[in-house]
C-alpha angles and dihedrals in degrees: 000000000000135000114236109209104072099000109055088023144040092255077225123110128230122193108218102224103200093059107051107125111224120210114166112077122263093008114131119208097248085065091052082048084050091039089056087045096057088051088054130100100243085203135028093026132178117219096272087056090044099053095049096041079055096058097069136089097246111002081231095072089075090082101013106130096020140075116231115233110168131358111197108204131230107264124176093256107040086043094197142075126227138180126218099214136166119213132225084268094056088251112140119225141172126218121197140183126170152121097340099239093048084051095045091049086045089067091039083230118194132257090266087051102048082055108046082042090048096048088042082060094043085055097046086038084056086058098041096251117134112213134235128212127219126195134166125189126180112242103216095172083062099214128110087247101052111116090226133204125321108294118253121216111226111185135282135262135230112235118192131168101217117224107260103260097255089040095099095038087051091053086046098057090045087054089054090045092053099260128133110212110197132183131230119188144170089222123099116274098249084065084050104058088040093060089039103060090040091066094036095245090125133251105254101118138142149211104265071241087083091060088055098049091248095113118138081220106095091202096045085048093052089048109105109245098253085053100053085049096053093044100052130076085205166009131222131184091034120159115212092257087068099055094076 
């Protein structure tokens, strides 16, 4: 058994370009990718920070043109980032990017929003991708605790942890040796048969329900526990207790 972040894969985010959804009008993708930015640490990231500072051309471009007044940092309950900033012109903005339904309440979106933006998360889930929300909001009472403006929602980002680059040879060579390798994760399972059938492992793989005879299958439920096991390539939604 094998873990998945970090040892299937890089443990390093990448942001597919061609697929970030826009949803604010006459913005063009490269300003979602600034207005995350904005809404990075330029020091001292953390791998979400690191992965959308890297996507642009000069990492100095994320607070090129604007003075930094206040960065609010990501915290378990708020979920999102956000960056108190004044342009060229004197104007204040923030800029936000989180967890996509914080974001999405954050703008107080409408019914038609929340779906097209539910069923935008659901496309990139299906790949494996986990999404990313971005927001901005103008800030008129120009200190860092006005309330501002109603948030805008901006369009949401695909996040992916590409495989490392001899995970999939490796996997390969224990197969030939008579080894199944199988991955267990704490990503959603989605994540889990993406990455899987990236590195050729298969894409048979469960809700740690299953383990635990809760699954909606009727046929997985009635399989005794150490078949299930043999017969998948991997688990998902798995918490660390599991593991062992």
């Amino acid at each position: 058994c094998s873990d998945k972040t970090g040892t299937l894969t890089l443990n390093k985010l990448s942001v597919d370009k061609n697929l970030i959804e826009v949803f604010a009008k006459n913005v063009e993708k490269d300003y979602v990718i600034l207005l995350a930015a904005r809404a990075s640490r330029t020091e001292n990231q953390d791998a979400i920070d690191a992965a959308i500072v890297g996507m642009l051309a000069d990492p100095k471009e994320a607070r090129a043109g604007v003075r930094e007044i206040h960065f609010f940092p990501f915290n378990p309950v708020d979920k999102r980032t956000a960056l108190t900033y004044i342009d060229s012109d004197g104007n204040w903005h923030r800029s936000s990017k989180g967890a996509p339904e914080q974001i999405l309440n954050l703008c107080n979106c409408k019914e038609d929003v929340r779906k097209k933006a539910h069923s935008v998360i659901d496309k990139f889930a299906e790949r494996g991708l986990r999404s990313l929300g971005v927001a901005r909001q103008e800030v008129p009472e120009k200190n860092k605790d006005g309330p501002g403006a109603p948030w805008q929602f901006v369009g949401l980002l695909p996040l992916f942890d590409p495989p490392r680059h001899d995970s999939a040879e490796t996997i390969t060579r224990a197969l030939n040796l008579g080894v199944n390798v199988k991955m267990i994760t704490g990503d959603q399972l989605a994540i889990a048969k993406e990455t899987g059938r990236r590195l050729g492992m298969g894409t048979n793989m469960y809700p740690s329900s299953s383990l635990l005879g809760q699954s909606k299958d009727a046929a997985v439920a009635a399989l005794p526990v150490d078949e299930l096991i043999e017969k998948a390539d991997g688990f998902a939604g798995v918490f660390p207790e599991h593991k062992y």
